[in-house]
Amino acid sequence: MGSGSGKSGGGKRHLGTRLTHAARDRKLTQNGVNPVVQRASTVLVESASKLFEPGGWTYGRHGTATHEALRQALMEIEDAKHCALVASGLMACTVPFIAFAETGAHVLVGDNTYGPTRRFCDRTLSRWGCETEYFDTTIGGGIEKLIRPTTKLIFLESPGSMTFEIADAPAIAAAAKAKNVVTVMDNTWSGGVFYRPLSLGFDVSVQANTKYVSGGADVLNGAIFTNDEALMARLKETIADLGSNVSADDAYTVLRGARSLALRMDRHQASALAVARWLKTHPAIQRVLHPALEDDPGHALWKRDFSGASGLFGIVLKASSTQQTHAFLDALELFGLGFSYGGFESLAIHCDPQLKRSTVKLAYGGPLIRLSIGLEDPADLIADLDQALKPLA
Ligand SMILES: *Cc1c(COP(=O)(O)O)cnc(C)c1O
């Protein structure tokens, strides 16, 4: 191995290679393969004149070598110039609102946005005198009509993490740019690997590292990305003012998971597609919500803007009673029943009790189930689904 920086002289190397070799600066690793876990509140400076020097590592809350290593690796994933770490994925979503909205501001939020982000808008942002307007994320360039002189931020998630609609992100970004409105994309579904919001014109991309990036279902963490220095300065100020902290142990855990992200995403993608295609033909299934399926309403946009699909998708059962839905979920042996996704293990949840919409009425005609396809062999997952669906067919 050479310098360990993983930077080639010419073109960019592939993500798997860059993630393997990112953050290998000897200052961060102290000659180990991995960065040191620098647990620190106090960071000692060399001399009195350096106590108030801007930009250095001067206090644990502002990060240590371990945090710097993680940031370097994450910037490889999102192809971003700047990255800030926060305590959770939810905080990565809420910080941009706090940074860019103000009393009297109007913010536009995709109607399929992650529930806790909506709750932040409805409960906390509203108390600060900011108005949240939800929009149907299939609106595309039509969002222009919703932008007011007071609009400060457009926030969206594509695809929605329970309903899987794909937004025309470049059209929304272009409309926002023309009116100087900051755009933020929650990029958690793609793990950052299959979707690059910054390259599609979005100002900010946020990622719940809790999910695919860490991949172990054992840590909560979030990151905020931008290529714009002024926007990052404002985001960093906000994070500093809020007193958010990521422990060095958590930063290390996320980085350790991220090393294998590209490999895992390929497996999640292939297995989920195999399972989705099988489910599509099953008599107990009414519909499969997966943007990589050719007849999915979001397929054309997905094909244009994404380089792949993760392991998270939805199915609509034909059976209609809650009792049947619960019986199906309870019969699953390999799918744990639990929130979150992106870990090594498969998960399932019933979505209906948490679906919220302001602009459109959702009518799937049956219960919506979300599956997170883990790293098990897809043939075993299919066999498990088959036995659990049998009573419904
Ligand atoms: C999980 C998730 C979050 C929040 O991440 P946490 O780390 O659990 O706070 C935000 N957005 C999306 C789309 C998510 O799936």
PDB file of C-alpha atoms in Angstrom, residues 158-389:
ATOM      1  CA  SER A 158     -36.891  10.353  -2.388  1.00  0.00           C
ATOM      2  CA  PRO A 159     -38.101   7.702  -2.435  1.00  0.00           C
ATOM      3  CA  GLY A 160     -40.390   8.013   0.586  1.00  0.00           C
ATOM      4  CA  SER A 161     -39.216   5.432   3.103  1.00  0.00           C
ATOM      5  CA  MET A 162     -42.639   3.807   3.447  1.00  0.00           C
ATOM      6  CA  THR A 163     -44.411   4.584   0.183  1.00  0.00           C
ATOM      7  CA  PHE A 164     -41.470   4.723  -2.246  1.00  0.00           C
ATOM      8  CA  GLU A 165     -42.552   7.553  -4.590  1.00  0.00           C
ATOM      9  CA  ILE A 166     -39.644   8.974  -6.595  1.00  0.00           C
ATOM     10  CA  ALA A 167     -39.436  12.775  -6.910  1.00  0.00           C
ATOM     11  CA  ASP A 168     -38.122  14.716  -9.880  1.00  0.00           C
ATOM     12  CA  ALA A 169     -35.280  16.129  -7.803  1.00  0.00           C
ATOM     13  CA  PRO A 170     -33.505  18.089 -10.579  1.00  0.00           C
ATOM     14  CA  ALA A 171     -36.758  19.904 -11.471  1.00  0.00           C
ATOM     15  CA  ILE A 172     -37.422  20.782  -7.831  1.00  0.00           C
ATOM     16  CA  ALA A 173     -33.820  21.901  -7.316  1.00  0.00           C
ATOM     17  CA  ALA A 174     -33.937  24.112 -10.415  1.00  0.00           C
ATOM     18  CA  ALA A 175     -37.174  25.822  -9.320  1.00  0.00           C
ATOM     19  CA  ALA A 176     -35.717  26.409  -5.854  1.00  0.00           C
ATOM     20  CA  LYS A 177     -32.418  27.726  -7.167  1.00  0.00           C
ATOM     21  CA  ALA A 178     -34.210  30.302  -9.327  1.00  0.00           C
ATOM     22  CA  LYS A 179     -35.777  31.683  -6.161  1.00  0.00           C
ATOM     23  CA  ASN A 180     -32.829  31.271  -3.827  1.00  0.00           C
ATOM     24  CA  VAL A 181     -34.430  28.646  -1.627  1.00  0.00           C
ATOM     25  CA  VAL A 182     -32.206  26.083   0.099  1.00  0.00           C
ATOM     26  CA  THR A 183     -32.988  22.471  -0.852  1.00  0.00           C
ATOM     27  CA  VAL A 184     -32.405  19.483   1.428  1.00  0.00           C
ATOM     28  CA  MET A 185     -32.712  15.812   0.501  1.00  0.00           C
ATOM     29  CA  ASP A 186     -33.005  12.988   3.016  1.00  0.00           C
ATOM     30  CA  ASN A 187     -30.899  10.394   1.175  1.00  0.00           C
ATOM     31  CA  THR A 188     -31.169   7.572   3.705  1.00  0.00           C
ATOM     32  CA  TRP A 189     -32.944   5.028   1.458  1.00  0.00           C
ATOM     33  CA  SER A 190     -30.023   4.847  -0.978  1.00  0.00           C
ATOM     34  CA  GLY A 191     -27.379   4.642   1.736  1.00  0.00           C
ATOM     35  CA  GLY A 192     -25.758   7.502  -0.155  1.00  0.00           C
ATOM     36  CA  VAL A 193     -24.437   4.931  -2.624  1.00  0.00           C
ATOM     37  CA  PHE A 194     -27.139   4.879  -5.295  1.00  0.00           C
ATOM     38  CA  TYR A 195     -28.209   8.537  -5.277  1.00  0.00           C
ATOM     39  CA  ARG A 196     -26.192  11.760  -5.285  1.00  0.00           C
ATOM     40  CA  PRO A 197     -28.583  14.643  -4.488  1.00  0.00           C
ATOM     41  CA  LEU A 198     -25.760  17.211  -4.601  1.00  0.00           C
ATOM     42  CA  SER A 199     -24.967  16.295  -8.189  1.00  0.00           C
ATOM     43  CA  LEU A 200     -28.664  16.692  -9.087  1.00  0.00           C
ATOM     44  CA  GLY A 201     -28.689  20.306  -7.887  1.00  0.00           C
ATOM     45  CA  PHE A 202     -29.691  19.857  -4.257  1.00  0.00           C
ATOM     46  CA  ASP A 203     -27.854  22.107  -1.804  1.00  0.00           C
ATOM     47  CA  VAL A 204     -27.803  19.694   1.108  1.00  0.00           C
ATOM     48  CA  SER A 205     -28.006  15.922   1.487  1.00  0.00           C
ATOM     49  CA  VAL A 206     -28.646  14.246   4.820  1.00  0.00           C
ATOM     50  CA  GLN A 207     -28.039  10.669   5.794  1.00  0.00           C
ATOM     51  CA  ALA A 208     -29.139   8.532   8.760  1.00  0.00           C
ATOM     52  CA  ASN A 209     -25.927   6.553   9.197  1.00  0.00           C
ATOM     53  CA  THR A 210     -27.964   4.487  11.633  1.00  0.00           C
ATOM     54  CA  LYS A 211     -29.277   2.574   8.636  1.00  0.00           C
ATOM     55  CA  TYR A 212     -27.183   1.299   5.723  1.00  0.00           C
ATOM     56  CA  VAL A 213     -23.973   3.249   6.299  1.00  0.00           C
ATOM     57  CA  SER A 214     -23.244   1.671   9.677  1.00  0.00           C
ATOM     58  CA  GLY A 215     -25.104  -1.488   8.693  1.00  0.00           C
ATOM     59  CA  GLY A 216     -24.957  -3.206  12.074  1.00  0.00           C
ATOM     60  CA  ALA A 217     -28.174  -2.004  13.750  1.00  0.00           C
ATOM     61  CA  ASP A 218     -26.055  -1.060  16.742  1.00  0.00           C
ATOM     62  CA  VAL A 219     -25.532   2.704  16.556  1.00  0.00           C
ATOM     63  CA  LEU A 220     -27.460   5.939  15.964  1.00  0.00           C
ATOM     64  CA  ASN A 221     -25.724   8.590  13.898  1.00  0.00           C
ATOM     65  CA  GLY A 222     -26.371  11.174  11.214  1.00  0.00           C
ATOM     66  CA  ALA A 223     -24.465  13.289   8.716  1.00  0.00           C
ATOM     67  CA  ILE A 224     -25.145  16.446   6.730  1.00  0.00           C
ATOM     68  CA  PHE A 225     -23.424  17.105   3.390  1.00  0.00           C
ATOM     69  CA  THR A 226     -23.046  20.097   1.101  1.00  0.00           C
ATOM     70  CA  ASN A 227     -20.609  21.440  -1.467  1.00  0.00           C
ATOM     71  CA  ASP A 228     -21.397  25.018  -0.424  1.00  0.00           C
ATOM     72  CA  GLU A 229     -18.988  26.463   2.105  1.00  0.00           C
ATOM     73  CA  ALA A 230     -21.329  29.198   3.347  1.00  0.00           C
ATOM     74  CA  LEU A 231     -24.171  26.736   3.901  1.00  0.00           C
ATOM     75  CA  MET A 232     -21.855  24.404   5.805  1.00  0.00           C
ATOM     76  CA  ALA A 233     -20.633  27.287   7.977  1.00  0.00           C
ATOM     77  CA  ARG A 234     -24.233  28.004   8.960  1.00  0.00           C
ATOM     78  CA  LEU A 235     -24.990  24.307   9.566  1.00  0.00           C
ATOM     79  CA  LYS A 236     -21.884  23.907  11.721  1.00  0.00           C
ATOM     80  CA  GLU A 237     -22.768  26.983  13.771  1.00  0.00           C
ATOM     81  CA  THR A 238     -26.214  25.545  14.384  1.00  0.00           C
ATOM     82  CA  ILE A 239     -24.840  22.169  15.456  1.00  0.00           C
ATOM     83  CA  ALA A 240     -22.345  23.906  17.769  1.00  0.00           C
ATOM     84  CA  ASP A 241     -25.084  26.075  19.276  1.00  0.00           C
ATOM     85  CA  LEU A 242     -27.287  23.053  19.926  1.00  0.00           C
ATOM     86  CA  GLY A 243     -24.450  21.256  21.711  1.00  0.00           C
ATOM     87  CA  SER A 244     -24.813  18.076  19.685  1.00  0.00           C
ATOM     88  CA  ASN A 245     -22.149  15.457  20.245  1.00  0.00           C
ATOM     89  CA  VAL A 246     -21.155  12.171  18.622  1.00  0.00           C
ATOM     90  CA  SER A 247     -19.065   9.881  20.800  1.00  0.00           C
ATOM     91  CA  ALA A 248     -15.719   8.716  19.399  1.00  0.00           C
ATOM     92  CA  ASP A 249     -16.884   5.127  19.920  1.00  0.00           C
ATOM     93  CA  ASP A 250     -19.982   5.729  17.793  1.00  0.00           C
ATOM     94  CA  ALA A 251     -17.924   7.469  15.102  1.00  0.00           C
ATOM     95  CA  TYR A 252     -15.600   4.461  15.048  1.00  0.00           C
ATOM     96  CA  THR A 253     -18.525   2.031  14.855  1.00  0.00           C
ATOM     97  CA  VAL A 254     -20.086   3.875  11.903  1.00  0.00           C
ATOM     98  CA  LEU A 255     -16.754   4.002  10.071  1.00  0.00           C
ATOM     99  CA  ARG A 256     -16.156   0.309  10.660  1.00  0.00           C
ATOM    100  CA  GLY A 257     -19.529  -0.440   9.071  1.00  0.00           C
ATOM    101  CA  ALA A 258     -19.017   2.010   6.231  1.00  0.00           C
ATOM    102  CA  ARG A 259     -15.922   0.154   5.009  1.00  0.00           C
ATOM    103  CA  SER A 260     -18.176  -2.606   3.621  1.00  0.00           C
ATOM    104  CA  LEU A 261     -21.038  -0.344   2.475  1.00  0.00           C
ATOM    105  CA  ALA A 262     -20.567  -0.713  -1.286  1.00  0.00           C
ATOM    106  CA  LEU A 263     -20.403  -4.498  -1.024  1.00  0.00           C
ATOM    107  CA  ARG A 264     -23.437  -4.708   1.248  1.00  0.00           C
ATOM    108  CA  MET A 265     -25.536  -2.399  -0.926  1.00  0.00           C
ATOM    109  CA  ASP A 266     -24.968  -4.636  -3.948  1.00  0.00           C
ATOM    110  CA  ARG A 267     -26.211  -7.613  -1.945  1.00  0.00           C
ATOM    111  CA  HIS A 268     -29.190  -5.704  -0.476  1.00  0.00           C
ATOM    112  CA  GLN A 269     -30.099  -4.570  -3.973  1.00  0.00           C
ATOM    113  CA  ALA A 270     -29.869  -8.010  -5.619  1.00  0.00           C
ATOM    114  CA  SER A 271     -31.674  -9.841  -2.816  1.00  0.00           C
ATOM    115  CA  ALA A 272     -34.458  -7.247  -2.517  1.00  0.00           C
ATOM    116  CA  LEU A 273     -35.075  -7.353  -6.255  1.00  0.00           C
ATOM    117  CA  ALA A 274     -35.235 -11.143  -6.233  1.00  0.00           C
ATOM    118  CA  VAL A 275     -37.698 -11.088  -3.332  1.00  0.00           C
ATOM    119  CA  ALA A 276     -39.749  -8.249  -4.872  1.00  0.00           C
ATOM    120  CA  ARG A 277     -40.055 -10.032  -8.225  1.00  0.00           C
ATOM    121  CA  TRP A 278     -41.139 -13.217  -6.494  1.00  0.00           C
ATOM    122  CA  LEU A 279     -43.720 -11.367  -4.373  1.00  0.00           C
ATOM    123  CA  LYS A 280     -45.150  -9.706  -7.465  1.00  0.00           C
ATOM    124  CA  THR A 281     -46.320 -13.056  -8.769  1.00  0.00           C
ATOM    125  CA  HIS A 282     -47.753 -14.254  -5.443  1.00  0.00           C
ATOM    126  CA  PRO A 283     -51.557 -14.570  -5.311  1.00  0.00           C
ATOM    127  CA  ALA A 284     -51.795 -13.022  -1.814  1.00  0.00           C
ATOM    128  CA  ILE A 285     -50.000  -9.842  -2.925  1.00  0.00           C
ATOM    129  CA  GLN A 286     -51.872  -6.982  -4.511  1.00  0.00           C
ATOM    130  CA  ARG A 287     -48.963  -4.713  -5.307  1.00  0.00           C
ATOM    131  CA  VAL A 288     -45.222  -4.317  -4.793  1.00  0.00           C
ATOM    132  CA  LEU A 289     -43.857  -0.796  -4.258  1.00  0.00           C
ATOM    133  CA  HIS A 290     -40.300  -0.868  -5.540  1.00  0.00           C
ATOM    134  CA  PRO A 291     -38.976   1.805  -7.929  1.00  0.00           C
ATOM    135  CA  ALA A 292     -36.618  -0.609  -9.709  1.00  0.00           C
ATOM    136  CA  LEU A 293     -39.576  -2.686 -10.946  1.00  0.00           C
ATOM    137  CA  GLU A 294     -40.340  -1.727 -14.550  1.00  0.00           C
ATOM    138  CA  ASP A 295     -44.034  -0.987 -13.974  1.00  0.00           C
ATOM    139  CA  ASP A 296     -43.543   1.088 -10.817  1.00  0.00           C
ATOM    140  CA  PRO A 297     -44.837   4.674 -11.241  1.00  0.00           C
ATOM    141  CA  GLY A 298     -41.428   6.042 -10.185  1.00  0.00           C
ATOM    142  CA  HIS A 299     -39.396   3.730 -12.405  1.00  0.00           C
ATOM    143  CA  ALA A 300     -38.494   6.199 -15.180  1.00  0.00           C
ATOM    144  CA  LEU A 301     -37.239   8.846 -12.729  1.00  0.00           C
ATOM    145  CA  TRP A 302     -35.450   6.201 -10.682  1.00  0.00           C
ATOM    146  CA  LYS A 303     -33.712   4.928 -13.788  1.00  0.00           C
ATOM    147  CA  ARG A 304     -32.678   8.432 -14.770  1.00  0.00           C
ATOM    148  CA  ASP A 305     -31.412   9.629 -11.370  1.00  0.00           C
ATOM    149  CA  PHE A 306     -30.392   6.569  -9.345  1.00  0.00           C
ATOM    150  CA  SER A 307     -27.604   4.075  -9.960  1.00  0.00           C
ATOM    151  CA  GLY A 308     -29.279   1.314  -7.970  1.00  0.00           C
ATOM    152  CA  ALA A 309     -31.827   0.392  -5.329  1.00  0.00           C
ATOM    153  CA  SER A 310     -31.446  -0.512  -1.678  1.00  0.00           C
ATOM    154  CA  GLY A 311     -33.129  -3.343   0.177  1.00  0.00           C
ATOM    155  CA  LEU A 312     -36.193  -1.447   1.399  1.00  0.00           C
ATOM    156  CA  PHE A 313     -39.559  -1.700  -0.340  1.00  0.00           C
ATOM    157  CA  GLY A 314     -43.265  -2.105   0.287  1.00  0.00           C
ATOM    158  CA  ILE A 315     -45.948  -4.678  -0.418  1.00  0.00           C
ATOM    159  CA  VAL A 316     -49.713  -4.340  -0.344  1.00  0.00           C
ATOM    160  CA  LEU A 317     -51.545  -7.450   0.808  1.00  0.00           C
ATOM    161  CA  LYS A 318     -54.851  -8.511  -0.695  1.00  0.00           C
ATOM    162  CA  ALA A 319     -56.068  -9.603   2.720  1.00  0.00           C
ATOM    163  CA  SER A 320     -57.681  -6.698   4.462  1.00  0.00           C
ATOM    164  CA  SER A 321     -58.165  -7.380   8.156  1.00  0.00           C
ATOM    165  CA  THR A 322     -55.729  -6.280  10.826  1.00  0.00           C
ATOM    166  CA  GLN A 323     -55.928  -9.795  12.200  1.00  0.00           C
ATOM    167  CA  GLN A 324     -54.724 -11.301   8.901  1.00  0.00           C
ATOM    168  CA  THR A 325     -51.976  -8.682   8.620  1.00  0.00           C
ATOM    169  CA  HIS A 326     -50.736  -9.425  12.118  1.00  0.00           C
ATOM    170  CA  ALA A 327     -50.958 -13.182  11.505  1.00  0.00           C
ATOM    171  CA  PHE A 328     -48.738 -12.814   8.433  1.00  0.00           C
ATOM    172  CA  LEU A 329     -46.168 -10.697  10.297  1.00  0.00           C
ATOM    173  CA  ASP A 330     -46.189 -12.979  13.322  1.00  0.00           C
ATOM    174  CA  ALA A 331     -45.656 -16.057  11.121  1.00  0.00           C
ATOM    175  CA  LEU A 332     -42.382 -14.687   9.696  1.00  0.00           C
ATOM    176  CA  GLU A 333     -39.344 -16.439  11.105  1.00  0.00           C
ATOM    177  CA  LEU A 334     -36.416 -14.654   9.453  1.00  0.00           C
ATOM    178  CA  PHE A 335     -37.902 -11.134   9.436  1.00  0.00           C
ATOM    179  CA  GLY A 336     -37.728  -9.387  12.782  1.00  0.00           C
ATOM    180  CA  LEU A 337     -40.615  -7.061  13.568  1.00  0.00           C
ATOM    181  CA  GLY A 338     -39.031  -3.721  14.234  1.00  0.00           C
ATOM    182  CA  PHE A 339     -38.441  -0.198  13.026  1.00  0.00           C
ATOM    183  CA  SER A 340     -35.383   1.007  11.161  1.00  0.00           C
ATOM    184  CA  TYR A 341     -33.658  -0.725   8.246  1.00  0.00           C
ATOM    185  CA  GLY A 342     -30.264  -1.087   6.629  1.00  0.00           C
ATOM    186  CA  GLY A 343     -28.915  -3.550   9.168  1.00  0.00           C
ATOM    187  CA  PHE A 344     -27.665  -7.035   8.277  1.00  0.00           C
ATOM    188  CA  GLU A 345     -30.940  -8.634   9.336  1.00  0.00           C
ATOM    189  CA  SER A 346     -34.280  -8.562   7.544  1.00  0.00           C
ATOM    190  CA  LEU A 347     -37.152  -6.624   9.115  1.00  0.00           C
ATOM    191  CA  ALA A 348     -40.855  -6.124   8.522  1.00  0.00           C
ATOM    192  CA  ILE A 349     -43.388  -3.586   9.776  1.00  0.00           C
ATOM    193  CA  HIS A 350     -47.033  -2.762   9.206  1.00  0.00           C
ATOM    194  CA  CYS A 351     -47.068   0.814   7.815  1.00  0.00           C
ATOM    195  CA  ASP A 352     -50.737   1.826   7.909  1.00  0.00           C
ATOM    196  CA  PRO A 353     -50.829   3.041  11.529  1.00  0.00           C
ATOM    197  CA  GLN A 354     -48.056   5.557  10.788  1.00  0.00           C
ATOM    198  CA  LEU A 355     -48.949   6.792   7.294  1.00  0.00           C
ATOM    199  CA  LYS A 356     -49.676  10.498   7.295  1.00  0.00           C
ATOM    200  CA  ARG A 357     -50.607  12.685   4.338  1.00  0.00           C
ATOM    201  CA  SER A 358     -51.743  16.291   4.019  1.00  0.00           C
ATOM    202  CA  THR A 359     -52.059  16.666   0.236  1.00  0.00           C
ATOM    203  CA  VAL A 360     -53.324  13.353  -1.113  1.00  0.00           C
ATOM    204  CA  LYS A 361     -55.426  10.500   0.165  1.00  0.00           C
ATOM    205  CA  LEU A 362     -53.537   7.227   0.120  1.00  0.00           C
ATOM    206  CA  ALA A 363     -55.639   4.335  -1.083  1.00  0.00           C
ATOM    207  CA  TYR A 364     -53.729   1.102  -1.558  1.00  0.00           C
ATOM    208  CA  GLY A 365     -56.811  -1.064  -1.124  1.00  0.00           C
ATOM    209  CA  GLY A 366     -55.021  -3.308   1.378  1.00  0.00           C
ATOM    210  CA  PRO A 367     -52.562  -3.229   4.243  1.00  0.00           C
ATOM    211  CA  LEU A 368     -49.116  -1.796   3.444  1.00  0.00           C
ATOM    212  CA  ILE A 369     -46.155  -3.762   4.782  1.00  0.00           C
ATOM    213  CA  ARG A 370     -42.549  -2.589   4.584  1.00  0.00           C
ATOM    214  CA  LEU A 371     -39.778  -5.120   4.148  1.00  0.00           C
ATOM    215  CA  SER A 372     -36.112  -4.444   4.759  1.00  0.00           C
ATOM    216  CA  ILE A 373     -34.156  -7.166   3.014  1.00  0.00           C
ATOM    217  CA  GLY A 374     -31.034  -8.057   4.945  1.00  0.00           C
ATOM    218  CA  LEU A 375     -27.970 -10.112   4.121  1.00  0.00           C
ATOM    219  CA  GLU A 376     -29.579 -13.538   4.461  1.00  0.00           C
ATOM    220  CA  ASP A 377     -29.717 -15.735   1.360  1.00  0.00           C
ATOM    221  CA  PRO A 378     -32.701 -14.507  -0.688  1.00  0.00           C
ATOM    222  CA  ALA A 379     -33.915 -18.079  -1.291  1.00  0.00           C
ATOM    223  CA  ASP A 380     -34.389 -18.513   2.461  1.00  0.00           C
ATOM    224  CA  LEU A 381     -36.215 -15.176   2.719  1.00  0.00           C
ATOM    225  CA  ILE A 382     -38.539 -16.190  -0.128  1.00  0.00           C
ATOM    226  CA  ALA A 383     -39.239 -19.535   1.557  1.00  0.00           C
ATOM    227  CA  ASP A 384     -40.029 -17.721   4.801  1.00  0.00           C
ATOM    228  CA  LEU A 385     -42.390 -15.271   3.083  1.00  0.00           C
ATOM    229  CA  ASP A 386     -44.002 -18.153   1.239  1.00  0.00           C
ATOM    230  CA  GLN A 387     -44.889 -20.037   4.411  1.00  0.00           C
ATOM    231  CA  ALA A 388     -46.125 -16.863   6.142  1.00  0.00           C
ATOM    232  CA  LEU A 389     -48.303 -15.901   3.154  1.00  0.00           C
TER     233      LEU A 389
END
